[in-house]
Short mmCIF file of C-alpha atoms (C1' of nucleotides) in Angstrom, two decimals:
data_model
loop_
_atom_site.label_atom_id
_atom_site.label_comp_id
_atom_site.label_asym_id
_atom_site.label_seq_id
_atom_site.Cartn_x
_atom_site.Cartn_y
_atom_site.Cartn_z
CA MET R 1 0.02 -0.31 0.05
CA SER R 2 3.16 1.99 0.37
CA LEU R 3 3.23 3.05 -3.70
CA THR R 4 0.55 5.87 -4.33
CA HIS R 5 -2.02 6.04 -1.62
CA THR R 6 -2.21 9.57 -0.60
CA GLY R 7 -5.82 10.10 0.82
CA VAL R 8 -7.17 8.35 -1.97
CA THR R 9 -10.93 9.26 -2.82
CA THR R 10 -9.48 9.19 -5.99
CA THR R 11 -9.59 6.27 -8.29
CA PRO R 12 -8.00 2.82 -6.94
CA ALA R 13 -5.62 2.50 -9.73
CA ASP R 14 -3.80 5.91 -10.27
CA LEU R 15 -0.24 5.69 -11.34
CA ASP R 16 -0.38 9.37 -10.46
CA PRO R 17 -0.30 10.29 -6.72
CA CYS R 18 -0.17 13.27 -7.58
CA GLY R 19 -3.05 14.32 -9.48
CA ARG R 20 -3.98 17.78 -8.66
CA ALA R 21 -1.86 20.67 -8.79
CA ASP R 22 -3.19 22.03 -5.52
CA HIS R 23 -1.85 19.09 -4.05
CA PRO R 24 1.40 19.90 -2.68
CA ASP R 25 2.52 16.51 -1.14
CA CYS R 26 3.43 15.20 -4.93
CA GLY R 27 5.93 12.46 -4.09
CA ILE R 28 6.76 13.71 -0.59
CA ARG R 29 4.32 10.65 0.55
CA ASP R 30 6.74 8.27 -1.05
CA VAL R 31 9.41 9.05 1.16
CA LEU R 32 7.54 10.07 4.21
CA ASP R 33 6.21 6.56 4.23
CA ARG R 34 9.76 5.32 4.11
CA ILE R 35 11.11 7.23 6.76
CA GLY R 36 8.20 7.49 8.82
CA ASP R 37 7.83 4.34 10.28
CA LYS R 38 8.65 3.29 13.42
CA TRP R 39 12.40 1.88 12.39
CA SER R 40 13.52 3.01 8.74
CA VAL R 41 15.17 6.00 10.35
CA LEU R 42 16.90 3.82 13.06
CA VAL R 43 18.34 1.70 10.85
CA ILE R 44 19.44 4.63 8.15
CA VAL R 45 21.31 6.22 10.84
CA GLU R 46 22.98 2.70 11.87
CA LEU R 47 24.04 2.32 8.17
CA ALA R 48 25.18 6.20 8.33
CA SER R 49 28.13 4.91 10.39
CA GLY R 50 28.98 2.00 8.01
CA PRO R 51 27.73 -1.20 6.61
CA ARG R 52 26.26 -3.71 8.59
CA ARG R 53 25.38 -7.39 8.68
CA PHE R 54 21.77 -8.32 9.80
CA ARG R 55 22.71 -9.12 13.29
CA GLU R 56 24.62 -6.18 13.94
CA LEU R 57 22.09 -3.94 12.82
CA GLN R 58 19.58 -5.83 14.82
CA ARG R 59 21.70 -5.60 17.81
CA ALA R 60 22.14 -1.77 16.90
CA VAL R 61 18.70 -1.08 16.22
CA ASP R 62 17.19 -1.55 19.90
CA GLY R 63 14.13 -3.33 20.06
CA ILE R 64 13.46 -4.57 16.70
CA SER R 65 12.27 -7.85 15.97
CA GLN R 66 13.74 -9.97 13.19
CA ARG R 67 10.53 -9.96 11.60
CA MET R 68 10.33 -6.03 11.41
CA LEU R 69 14.34 -5.54 10.51
CA THR R 70 13.69 -7.93 7.68
CA LEU R 71 10.77 -5.95 6.14
CA THR R 72 12.20 -2.51 7.10
CA VAL R 73 15.97 -3.47 5.15
CA ARG R 74 13.75 -4.98 2.28
CA ARG R 75 11.84 -1.57 1.67
CA LEU R 76 14.85 0.30 1.90
CA GLU R 77 16.49 -2.19 -0.39
CA ARG R 78 13.12 -1.86 -2.77
CA ASP R 79 13.56 1.76 -2.57
CA GLY R 80 16.99 2.25 -3.78
CA LEU R 81 18.12 3.57 -0.19
CA VAL R 82 20.22 0.45 0.94
CA LEU R 83 22.12 -2.19 -0.71
CA ARG R 84 21.96 -5.42 0.17
CA THR R 85 25.00 -7.90 -0.41
CA VAL R 86 24.95 -11.54 -0.01
CA TYR R 87 28.24 -13.49 0.30
CA PRO R 88 27.84 -17.28 -0.35
CA THR R 89 29.37 -18.60 2.51
CA VAL R 90 28.23 -20.97 5.27
CA PRO R 91 26.88 -19.63 7.10
CA ALA R 92 25.21 -16.75 5.07
CA GLN R 93 26.36 -13.56 5.29
CA VAL R 94 24.67 -10.42 4.14
CA ASP R 95 25.38 -6.92 4.51
CA TYR R 96 23.84 -3.84 3.84
CA ARG R 97 24.94 -0.31 3.16
CA LEU R 98 23.46 2.80 2.14
CA THR R 99 23.44 3.62 -1.64
CA THR R 100 24.25 6.90 -2.87
CA THR R 101 20.63 8.31 -2.84
CA GLY R 102 20.15 6.74 0.42
CA ALA R 103 23.45 8.76 2.16
CA GLY R 104 21.69 11.52 0.31
CA LEU R 105 18.77 11.08 2.25
CA THR R 106 20.55 10.88 5.69
CA HIS R 107 21.26 14.62 5.73
CA LEU R 108 17.99 15.41 5.76
CA VAL R 109 17.30 12.98 8.18
CA LYS R 110 20.21 14.60 10.37
CA ALA R 111 18.62 18.01 9.58
CA LEU R 112 15.37 16.37 11.05
CA ALA R 113 17.19 14.98 14.05
CA ASP R 114 18.86 17.99 15.08
CA TRP R 115 15.57 20.28 14.36
CA SER R 116 13.65 17.69 16.82
CA LEU R 117 16.55 17.65 19.40
CA ALA R 118 16.73 21.56 19.31
CA HIS R 119 12.90 22.06 19.80
CA ARG R 120 12.08 19.09 21.94
CA PRO R 121 12.27 21.30 25.10
CA VAL R 122 9.38 23.43 23.31
CA ILE R 123 7.69 21.00 22.22
CA ALA R 124 7.66 19.25 25.55
CA GLU R 125 6.48 22.33 27.35
CA ALA R 126 3.51 22.92 24.45
CA ARG R 127 2.56 19.53 25.36
CA ARG R 128 2.25 20.31 29.02
CA ALA R 129 0.58 23.04 28.61
CA TYR R 130 -1.80 21.47 26.57
CA ASP R 131 -2.61 18.62 29.01
CA ARG R 132 -2.79 21.00 31.90
CA THR R 133 -5.24 23.16 29.91
CA HIS R 134 -7.12 20.51 28.36
CA PRO R 135 -7.50 17.70 31.43
CA ASP R 136 -9.83 15.85 30.12
CA HIS R 137 -8.84 15.55 26.77
CA ASP R 138 -7.21 12.33 25.32
CA ILE R 139 -5.37 12.78 22.44
CA ARG R 140 -3.03 10.51 23.21
CA MET L 1 24.24 15.13 20.95
CA SER L 2 24.49 13.49 17.55
CA LEU L 3 22.45 10.82 16.12
CA THR L 4 25.33 8.84 14.68
CA HIS L 5 26.26 6.63 17.57
CA THR L 6 29.27 4.54 16.24
CA GLY L 7 29.51 1.37 18.13
CA VAL L 8 29.00 3.05 21.53
CA THR L 9 27.11 6.39 21.94
CA THR L 10 26.28 6.80 25.62
CA THR L 11 23.91 9.27 25.58
CA PRO L 12 24.92 11.16 29.01
CA ALA L 13 21.93 12.70 30.56
CA ASP L 14 18.43 11.89 29.35
CA LEU L 15 15.83 13.45 30.38
CA ASP L 16 13.40 10.97 28.83
CA PRO L 17 10.84 9.76 27.09
CA CYS L 18 13.44 7.67 25.52
CA GLY L 19 14.40 5.47 28.29
CA ARG L 20 17.78 3.69 27.27
CA ALA L 21 20.82 5.56 26.25
CA ASP L 22 21.66 3.31 23.59
CA HIS L 23 18.75 4.65 21.90
CA PRO L 24 19.73 6.92 19.03
CA ASP L 25 16.48 8.28 18.32
CA CYS L 26 15.73 10.42 21.60
CA GLY L 27 13.58 13.29 20.41
CA ILE L 28 13.50 12.71 16.61
CA ARG L 29 10.91 10.17 17.38
CA ASP L 30 8.60 12.79 18.64
CA VAL L 31 8.88 14.89 15.53
CA LEU L 32 8.79 11.71 13.29
CA ASP L 33 5.54 10.41 14.78
CA ARG L 34 3.96 13.88 14.19
CA ILE L 35 5.26 14.20 10.40
CA GLY L 36 5.10 10.60 9.78
CA ASP L 37 1.61 10.21 9.73
CA LYS L 38 -0.87 10.09 6.87
CA TRP L 39 -2.13 13.35 7.39
CA SER L 40 -0.14 16.09 9.31
CA VAL L 41 2.31 16.80 6.52
CA LEU L 42 -0.45 17.66 4.05
CA VAL L 43 -1.86 19.86 6.69
CA ILE L 44 1.24 21.06 7.69
CA VAL L 45 1.58 22.37 3.88
CA GLU L 46 -1.71 23.57 3.38
CA LEU L 47 -1.48 25.60 6.42
CA ALA L 48 1.95 27.12 4.99
CA SER L 49 0.28 28.99 2.78
CA GLY L 50 -1.84 31.14 5.26
CA PRO L 51 -4.32 30.51 8.04
CA ARG L 52 -7.14 27.98 6.78
CA ARG L 53 -10.67 27.12 8.82
CA PHE L 54 -11.51 23.80 9.57
CA ARG L 55 -13.82 22.97 6.14
CA GLU L 56 -11.23 24.84 4.37
CA LEU L 57 -8.85 22.44 5.46
CA GLN L 58 -10.62 19.35 5.10
CA ARG L 59 -11.39 20.44 0.91
CA ALA L 60 -7.65 21.32 0.74
CA VAL L 61 -6.44 17.88 1.95
CA ASP L 62 -8.14 15.68 -0.06
CA GLY L 63 -9.88 12.69 1.57
CA ILE L 64 -9.19 13.34 4.86
CA SER L 65 -12.05 12.40 6.89
CA GLN L 66 -13.86 14.76 9.84
CA ARG L 67 -12.18 12.86 12.40
CA MET L 68 -8.87 12.38 11.28
CA LEU L 69 -8.67 16.06 10.54
CA THR L 70 -9.90 16.69 14.17
CA LEU L 71 -7.41 14.11 15.53
CA THR L 72 -4.45 15.66 13.22
CA VAL L 73 -4.91 19.43 13.99
CA ARG L 74 -5.29 18.65 17.70
CA ARG L 75 -2.26 16.73 17.79
CA LEU L 76 -0.51 19.58 15.81
CA GLU L 77 -1.82 22.02 18.52
CA ARG L 78 -0.78 19.96 21.49
CA ASP L 79 2.68 19.79 20.44
CA GLY L 80 2.60 23.80 19.78
CA LEU L 81 3.12 23.72 15.87
CA VAL L 82 -0.51 24.67 15.17
CA LEU L 83 -2.30 27.68 16.74
CA ARG L 84 -6.21 27.15 17.01
CA THR L 85 -8.55 30.28 17.42
CA VAL L 86 -12.27 29.69 18.19
CA TYR L 87 -14.26 32.97 17.10
CA PRO L 88 -17.57 32.72 19.06
CA THR L 89 -19.54 33.26 16.21
CA VAL L 90 -22.57 31.62 15.12
CA PRO L 91 -22.10 29.13 13.84
CA ALA L 92 -18.81 28.66 15.03
CA GLN L 93 -15.56 29.55 13.11
CA VAL L 94 -12.09 28.32 13.79
CA ASP L 95 -9.13 28.88 12.32
CA TYR L 96 -5.60 27.36 12.17
CA ARG L 97 -2.27 28.76 11.74
CA LEU L 98 1.17 27.60 12.22
CA THR L 99 3.12 28.85 15.11
CA THR L 100 6.45 30.20 14.88
CA THR L 101 7.45 26.51 15.69
CA GLY L 102 5.59 25.31 13.29
CA ALA L 103 6.51 27.59 10.37
CA GLY L 104 10.45 26.54 11.32
CA LEU L 105 9.52 22.93 10.95
CA THR L 106 7.60 23.69 7.35
CA HIS L 107 11.46 24.48 6.21
CA LEU L 108 12.31 21.18 6.85
CA VAL L 109 9.54 19.49 5.61
CA LYS L 110 9.97 21.89 2.40
CA ALA L 111 13.36 20.16 2.04
CA LEU L 112 11.94 16.78 2.44
CA ALA L 113 9.38 17.40 -0.21
CA ASP L 114 12.26 19.05 -2.65
CA TRP L 115 14.15 15.88 -2.14
CA SER L 116 11.51 13.58 -2.61
CA LEU L 117 10.65 15.38 -5.95
CA ALA L 118 13.93 15.48 -7.25
CA HIS L 119 14.29 11.50 -6.50
CA ARG L 120 11.22 10.53 -7.52
CA PRO L 121 12.19 9.05 -10.29
CA VAL L 122 15.30 7.21 -9.21
CA ILE L 123 13.02 5.68 -6.30
CA ALA L 124 10.33 4.72 -9.19
CA GLU L 125 13.07 2.90 -11.00
CA ALA L 126 14.63 1.48 -8.33
CA ARG L 127 11.09 -0.02 -7.29
CA ARG L 128 10.67 -1.30 -10.91
CA ALA L 129 13.81 -2.98 -10.79
CA TYR L 130 13.35 -4.42 -7.45
CA ASP L 131 9.71 -5.88 -8.53
CA ARG L 132 11.11 -6.89 -11.73
CA THR L 133 14.18 -8.52 -9.86
CA HIS L 134 12.30 -10.18 -7.04
CA PRO L 135 8.64 -11.10 -8.96
CA ASP L 136 7.14 -13.20 -5.92
CA HIS L 137 8.09 -10.98 -3.21
CA ASP L 138 5.30 -8.96 -1.45
CA ILE L 139 6.84 -6.26 0.55
CA ARG L 140 3.78 -4.38 0.06
"C1'" DC E 1 23.69 -16.28 10.12
"C1'" DA E 2 19.87 -14.79 7.62
"C1'" DG E 3 16.28 -15.30 6.90
"C1'" DT E 4 10.55 -17.28 6.31
"C1'" DA E 5 6.01 -18.51 7.65
"C1'" DT E 6 2.10 -18.41 11.28
"C1'" DC E 7 -0.48 -16.54 14.38
"C1'" DC E 8 -2.69 -13.07 17.03
"C1'" DG E 9 -3.41 -8.94 19.92
"C1'" DA E 10 -3.40 -3.82 20.25
"C1'" DG E 11 -3.76 0.23 17.74
"C1'" DT E 12 -5.52 3.00 13.75
"C1'" DT E 13 -8.94 4.47 10.40
"C1'" DG E 14 -13.17 5.47 8.45
"C1'" DA E 15 -17.69 5.31 7.90
"C1'" DT E 16 -22.01 6.80 10.32
"C1'" DA E 17 -24.88 9.13 13.24
"C1'" DC E 18 -25.52 13.27 16.23
"C1'" DT E 19 -24.77 18.44 18.87
"C1'" DG E 20 -23.93 23.25 20.36
"C1'" DC P 1 -19.45 25.68 10.70
"C1'" DA P 2 -16.94 22.80 13.75
"C1'" DG P 3 -16.80 19.55 15.78
"C1'" DT P 4 -18.09 14.67 19.55
"C1'" DA P 5 -19.22 9.79 19.86
"C1'" DT P 6 -19.35 5.11 18.71
"C1'" DC P 7 -18.16 1.04 16.55
"C1'" DA P 8 -16.83 -2.10 12.80
"C1'" DA P 9 -12.66 -2.99 9.49
"C1'" DC P 10 -8.32 -3.42 8.80
"C1'" DT P 11 -3.34 -3.16 9.53
"C1'" DC P 12 0.68 -3.56 12.03
"C1'" DG P 13 4.08 -5.18 15.07
"C1'" DG P 14 5.55 -8.68 18.27
"C1'" DA P 15 5.95 -13.57 19.63
"C1'" DT P 16 7.28 -18.14 18.00
"C1'" DA P 17 8.63 -21.79 15.62
"C1'" DC P 18 10.98 -23.55 11.38
"C1'" DT P 19 15.21 -23.45 7.24
"C1'" DG P 20 19.03 -23.31 4.27
#
DNA sequence: CAGTATCCGAGTTGATACTG
DNA sequence: CAGTATCAACTCGGATACTG
């Protein structure tokens, strides 16, 4: 479902996720779907430090299950952000590394991380203020 | 603190919703959770063009349900990214606009959008190539 | 080691109906 | 207009077990 689902009240099969000129999200959805999920960013960040094997990644990304790591790296691979290399040894050995495209994305992720870090106090305070003024409201 | 944790990244003092020191995502998660979901970015982008009323937003963000729009703007408000103003008219009138913090975030979102747009062809091609070479694989 | 295959519960979303 | 309330459908992620 990650390919072209933006809002979609439009047609089922739309090869043009973009559709309208007044729809400013064209294309961004693709990337957002990828980096927006729980694990991708963590994997990307880890790979930014260099190639990693499957188990290394799993150990580095604390809490990720085998299943989720597999799915995550597969999707990143499919999008051309990560390169997966299998060495026909026994036991199997596979390494993952960022592609040029993927490395480019890390800059943005880094920028986002910096912004997040810089604004964490502000956001935290905003939340406290909100929760204080809206005691019974459950936004999550 | 940096995102990159080569081998060992001990985050010294961490006040955190984060839990553990070996978790390099501290803080970025907050923001990612917000902009990573299906609708927030679309709403932010729309608001980047100026204040909007509830219905205007709903019309602009194609496909969003009333419920989801409410939840989305509430969360953005709670995080201090969006300011919600209620005018006690009849019928009710409410407008939403980005806060200074929110506006700052739009720059990053913009950067992400630009990157996405620029790399869309590459990613699309990577996907086609992957799907061609892995015909039976369902990554979704 | 590096996966794949299943099952299942929790959380999220969307449709629908109703209100100040 | 700008919501709130409710509920069913669906998705996602984790746990577990098995394989080349």
